[in-house]
Amino acid sequence: MTTAGNESGDKRTTGGGLRTGEQVRWGERVIETIIKLAGVSVIVIVTLIFLFLLKEGLPTFLDIPLRQLFGRRWYPIEGMFGLVPLLVGSLLVTVGAVIIAVPLGLITAIYLGEIAPPWLREILKPIIEMLAGIPSIVLGFLGWVALAPLIQRMGAPTGLTAFTGSLILAYMALPTIISISEDALYAVPKEYRDGALAIGATQWQTIWRVVLPAARTGIVIAVMLGVARAIGETMAVMMVTGNAANIPKLGPGMFFSPVRTMTATIAAEMGEVAQGSLHYSTLFGIGIVLFLVTFAINSLAARLVGTGGARRTRRGQL
Amino acid sequence: MCKTFQGLPGLLLILALMLSVSACQGRRPQDSASTAGEEDANRAIQNKGSDTLVNLALAWAEAYREVDPSVSIAVTGGGSGTGIAALINGTVDIANASRKMKEKEIAAAEENGVTPVEFTVAIDALAIIVNLENPVDELTIPQLSDMYTGRITNWKDVGGKDEPIILLSRETNSGTHVYFLDEVVRKGEKENEDIFAPQTLLMPSSVGITSEIRRNPNAIGYDGLGYVDPEHEKMIAVARDADGPYVAPSVASGADGSYPISRGLYMYTAGVPDGVIKTYLDWIRGPEGQAIVAELGFVPLPQE
């Protein structure tokens, strides 16, 4: 958006300098206004969505005592509205997905961007981007039919576990993470690599010490987008995590027990709930919690990236 | 520039969603308006009673609009007792009940000059299913209750292998879930406040339960009889208590009431029905109406 603003700003000065008539400037202004409107409307819509969420979900936080919201049981038809199992469920599935997807995605991106010969890169990249186009429900189905029995055979009491969900989500986040971090690596100016190699660094040292830090911003954005996709995913997760509102015992085994995520809860219970009931507003309350969690992740990422990094990437993209 | 255009499809999607939501909300008043309008044509059926049946009755009423658009059917819940009382007072045409009318109610009706006629419209029977490899064949309701509340967590305590029990259930929004909660987890006791153990896996569909049963030798679940395939899942014979006879679920044992987790669902009319009401009841008990019964997870009536 900022890039677009700069471009049109430059053109306006040239147009004014050459004095090519009112029509061109008028046309410029229309286009600028349209672009501005499109930008502003996104902000307006996000605000409206949040206000709507607040309006529908606020009774949750007013009518249910906090102690109950932090309870360990989610059984809304008997008035038990403990959100802890759902939070733990979402957290386990997402953390699992990040642990699997980030290293794998980064390594793949480094291979594609720095090591693979150009012809191989030209073949691999479109294929990876095609993976992003697989509908999540298809992945969910795959997880349900193929992955869950596999995990059960590995010794888990049931194949429908947080780990199964993490695997599916990791697979979903991978194309985003690979594609965007590879773009970021690609945008690092060739002079950086040449410089590093010229002072005697090995290829690995160049990648680790020079290219990766230079592409930091883009990589953080890639991970963030991948995580955002993971935490918001619903249907595929609902199919493979078992949906038991249970808080697993702390330890590595917790990834192999069934969990119920926030998104799956909303999706599963929205259909039959009476409008205006406490249960109904609690589902919106979960929506608010999800919104805040995503917002927190985004702000944290923005802080990590910092402004200096952002400018560097923008120049890279130009 | 690039970013703005990336946002556009998403923006359109959100707008479309908003429109569809408002469209859904706008539909309801129109429905009731058209119902009120058609009542004047004297082709309206008043249908009231059981909350168990209300969704089924609504689905029938909705589907019947396409069969005969000139008949409008107003469905209300409130409970079996309410529906039967309204029938006795002559304010409804059809009363829905998830139990048979009591002697007292029939007497009261006849005093008012109303002869109630009973129609079984569906059977509500739940089969308890396990994996074919599971050695357990029969369970009592108290045992099932102990399993589903988490008091028993190992199959060896109910005569099976030394393996953990994996509990499967439908989602809480399912009527079947509530029925199972009332009749099995709480053993039909009014004051009982037991609920499902937190480790119970909640499946979004009946098929979810059957396919997990097929591949997990330690799983136990429940499903409407119509969804069970005896070649792939084993149905458990259930007894009311340790002394009672163990009965396997079937359409026959469901219909005659010997299977403990089943009950008939009834519609009562004032006197032998004729005209529109008779046609409607015949349609409900026919293949089209019974297809809807199966869709909503109840046991359809056997078709001759």
PDB file of N, CA, C and O in Angstrom, chain B residues 34-58:
ATOM      1  N   SER B  34     -46.335 -16.139   5.929  1.00  0.00           N
ATOM      2  CA  SER B  34     -47.038 -16.960   4.948  1.00  0.00           C
ATOM      3  C   SER B  34     -47.901 -18.002   5.646  1.00  0.00           C
ATOM      4  O   SER B  34     -48.976 -18.346   5.188  1.00  0.00           O
ATOM      5  N   THR B  35     -47.421 -18.508   6.817  1.00  0.00           N
ATOM      6  CA  THR B  35     -48.217 -19.470   7.566  1.00  0.00           C
ATOM      7  C   THR B  35     -49.537 -18.834   7.991  1.00  0.00           C
ATOM      8  O   THR B  35     -50.606 -19.417   7.837  1.00  0.00           O
ATOM      9  N   ALA B  36     -49.422 -17.606   8.503  1.00  0.00           N
ATOM     10  CA  ALA B  36     -50.627 -16.933   8.973  1.00  0.00           C
ATOM     11  C   ALA B  36     -51.603 -16.713   7.816  1.00  0.00           C
ATOM     12  O   ALA B  36     -52.812 -16.871   7.962  1.00  0.00           O
ATOM     13  N   GLY B  37     -51.042 -16.381   6.647  1.00  0.00           N
ATOM     14  CA  GLY B  37     -51.901 -16.102   5.501  1.00  0.00           C
ATOM     15  C   GLY B  37     -52.678 -17.330   5.062  1.00  0.00           C
ATOM     16  O   GLY B  37     -53.852 -17.243   4.715  1.00  0.00           O
ATOM     17  N   GLU B  38     -52.024 -18.503   5.137  1.00  0.00           N
ATOM     18  CA  GLU B  38     -52.674 -19.700   4.641  1.00  0.00           C
ATOM     19  C   GLU B  38     -53.676 -20.282   5.629  1.00  0.00           C
ATOM     20  O   GLU B  38     -54.501 -21.100   5.268  1.00  0.00           O
ATOM     21  N   GLU B  39     -53.562 -19.868   6.881  1.00  0.00           N
ATOM     22  CA  GLU B  39     -54.513 -20.360   7.864  1.00  0.00           C
ATOM     23  C   GLU B  39     -55.939 -19.953   7.480  1.00  0.00           C
ATOM     24  O   GLU B  39     -56.899 -20.679   7.748  1.00  0.00           O
ATOM     25  N   ASP B  40     -56.039 -18.810   6.838  1.00  0.00           N
ATOM     26  CA  ASP B  40     -57.359 -18.325   6.410  1.00  0.00           C
ATOM     27  C   ASP B  40     -57.998 -19.293   5.426  1.00  0.00           C
ATOM     28  O   ASP B  40     -59.213 -19.440   5.361  1.00  0.00           O
ATOM     29  N   ALA B  41     -57.165 -19.982   4.662  1.00  0.00           N
ATOM     30  CA  ALA B  41     -57.696 -20.915   3.675  1.00  0.00           C
ATOM     31  C   ALA B  41     -58.173 -22.211   4.336  1.00  0.00           C
ATOM     32  O   ALA B  41     -58.611 -23.130   3.664  1.00  0.00           O
ATOM     33  N   ASN B  42     -58.089 -22.282   5.659  1.00  0.00           N
ATOM     34  CA  ASN B  42     -58.599 -23.422   6.420  1.00  0.00           C
ATOM     35  C   ASN B  42     -57.890 -24.726   6.059  1.00  0.00           C
ATOM     36  O   ASN B  42     -58.481 -25.787   6.115  1.00  0.00           O
ATOM     37  N   ARG B  43     -56.621 -24.639   5.700  1.00  0.00           N
ATOM     38  CA  ARG B  43     -55.860 -25.833   5.366  1.00  0.00           C
ATOM     39  C   ARG B  43     -54.669 -25.918   6.304  1.00  0.00           C
ATOM     40  O   ARG B  43     -53.611 -26.377   5.929  1.00  0.00           O
ATOM     41  N   ALA B  44     -54.842 -25.439   7.527  1.00  0.00           N
ATOM     42  CA  ALA B  44     -53.725 -25.422   8.458  1.00  0.00           C
ATOM     43  C   ALA B  44     -53.859 -26.568   9.448  1.00  0.00           C
ATOM     44  O   ALA B  44     -54.951 -26.902   9.886  1.00  0.00           O
ATOM     45  N   ILE B  45     -52.721 -27.198   9.772  1.00  0.00           N
ATOM     46  CA  ILE B  45     -52.704 -28.250  10.787  1.00  0.00           C
ATOM     47  C   ILE B  45     -51.925 -27.732  11.986  1.00  0.00           C
ATOM     48  O   ILE B  45     -50.804 -27.236  11.828  1.00  0.00           O
ATOM     49  N   GLN B  46     -52.548 -27.805  13.156  1.00  0.00           N
ATOM     50  CA  GLN B  46     -51.851 -27.419  14.384  1.00  0.00           C
ATOM     51  C   GLN B  46     -51.186 -28.654  14.980  1.00  0.00           C
ATOM     52  O   GLN B  46     -51.840 -29.662  15.209  1.00  0.00           O
ATOM     53  N   ASN B  47     -49.894 -28.565  15.216  1.00  0.00           N
ATOM     54  CA  ASN B  47     -49.113 -29.714  15.661  1.00  0.00           C
ATOM     55  C   ASN B  47     -48.269 -29.292  16.854  1.00  0.00           C
ATOM     56  O   ASN B  47     -47.488 -28.353  16.766  1.00  0.00           O
ATOM     57  N   LYS B  48     -48.485 -29.973  17.994  1.00  0.00           N
ATOM     58  CA  LYS B  48     -47.823 -29.510  19.216  1.00  0.00           C
ATOM     59  C   LYS B  48     -47.410 -30.680  20.096  1.00  0.00           C
ATOM     60  O   LYS B  48     -48.030 -31.742  20.049  1.00  0.00           O
ATOM     61  N   GLY B  49     -46.374 -30.511  20.892  1.00  0.00           N
ATOM     62  CA  GLY B  49     -46.017 -31.530  21.873  1.00  0.00           C
ATOM     63  C   GLY B  49     -44.538 -31.740  22.067  1.00  0.00           C
ATOM     64  O   GLY B  49     -43.771 -30.773  22.096  1.00  0.00           O
ATOM     65  N   SER B  50     -44.157 -33.000  22.161  1.00  0.00           N
ATOM     66  CA  SER B  50     -42.819 -33.438  22.565  1.00  0.00           C
ATOM     67  C   SER B  50     -41.673 -32.621  21.970  1.00  0.00           C
ATOM     68  O   SER B  50     -41.635 -32.345  20.773  1.00  0.00           O
ATOM     69  N   ASP B  51     -40.742 -32.252  22.831  1.00  0.00           N
ATOM     70  CA  ASP B  51     -39.543 -31.560  22.356  1.00  0.00           C
ATOM     71  C   ASP B  51     -38.599 -32.519  21.633  1.00  0.00           C
ATOM     72  O   ASP B  51     -37.817 -32.100  20.789  1.00  0.00           O
ATOM     73  N   THR B  52     -38.679 -33.804  21.988  1.00  0.00           N
ATOM     74  CA  THR B  52     -37.852 -34.793  21.280  1.00  0.00           C
ATOM     75  C   THR B  52     -38.252 -34.847  19.815  1.00  0.00           C
ATOM     76  O   THR B  52     -37.426 -34.977  18.925  1.00  0.00           O
ATOM     77  N   LEU B  53     -39.550 -34.735  19.606  1.00  0.00           N
ATOM     78  CA  LEU B  53     -40.078 -34.882  18.254  1.00  0.00           C
ATOM     79  C   LEU B  53     -40.083 -33.576  17.479  1.00  0.00           C
ATOM     80  O   LEU B  53     -40.336 -33.574  16.285  1.00  0.00           O
ATOM     81  N   VAL B  54     -39.832 -32.456  18.155  1.00  0.00           N
ATOM     82  CA  VAL B  54     -40.126 -31.177  17.503  1.00  0.00           C
ATOM     83  C   VAL B  54     -39.290 -30.962  16.243  1.00  0.00           C
ATOM     84  O   VAL B  54     -39.814 -30.517  15.214  1.00  0.00           O
ATOM     85  N   ASN B  55     -38.020 -31.370  16.280  1.00  0.00           N
ATOM     86  CA  ASN B  55     -37.193 -31.183  15.084  1.00  0.00           C
ATOM     87  C   ASN B  55     -37.670 -32.056  13.935  1.00  0.00           C
ATOM     88  O   ASN B  55     -37.714 -31.626  12.783  1.00  0.00           O
ATOM     89  N   LEU B  56     -38.042 -33.285  14.295  1.00  0.00           N
ATOM     90  CA  LEU B  56     -38.549 -34.210  13.286  1.00  0.00           C
ATOM     91  C   LEU B  56     -39.851 -33.660  12.704  1.00  0.00           C
ATOM     92  O   LEU B  56     -40.041 -33.631  11.486  1.00  0.00           O
ATOM     93  N   ALA B  57     -40.737 -33.193  13.589  1.00  0.00           N
ATOM     94  CA  ALA B  57     -42.021 -32.652  13.144  1.00  0.00           C
ATOM     95  C   ALA B  57     -41.816 -31.429  12.248  1.00  0.00           C
ATOM     96  O   ALA B  57     -42.502 -31.263  11.245  1.00  0.00           O
ATOM     97  N   LEU B  58     -40.833 -30.607  12.608  1.00  0.00           N
ATOM     98  CA  LEU B  58     -40.528 -29.433  11.785  1.00  0.00           C
ATOM     99  C   LEU B  58     -40.008 -29.848  10.419  1.00  0.00           C
ATOM    100  O   LEU B  58     -40.395 -29.290   9.387  1.00  0.00           O
TER     101      LEU B  58
END
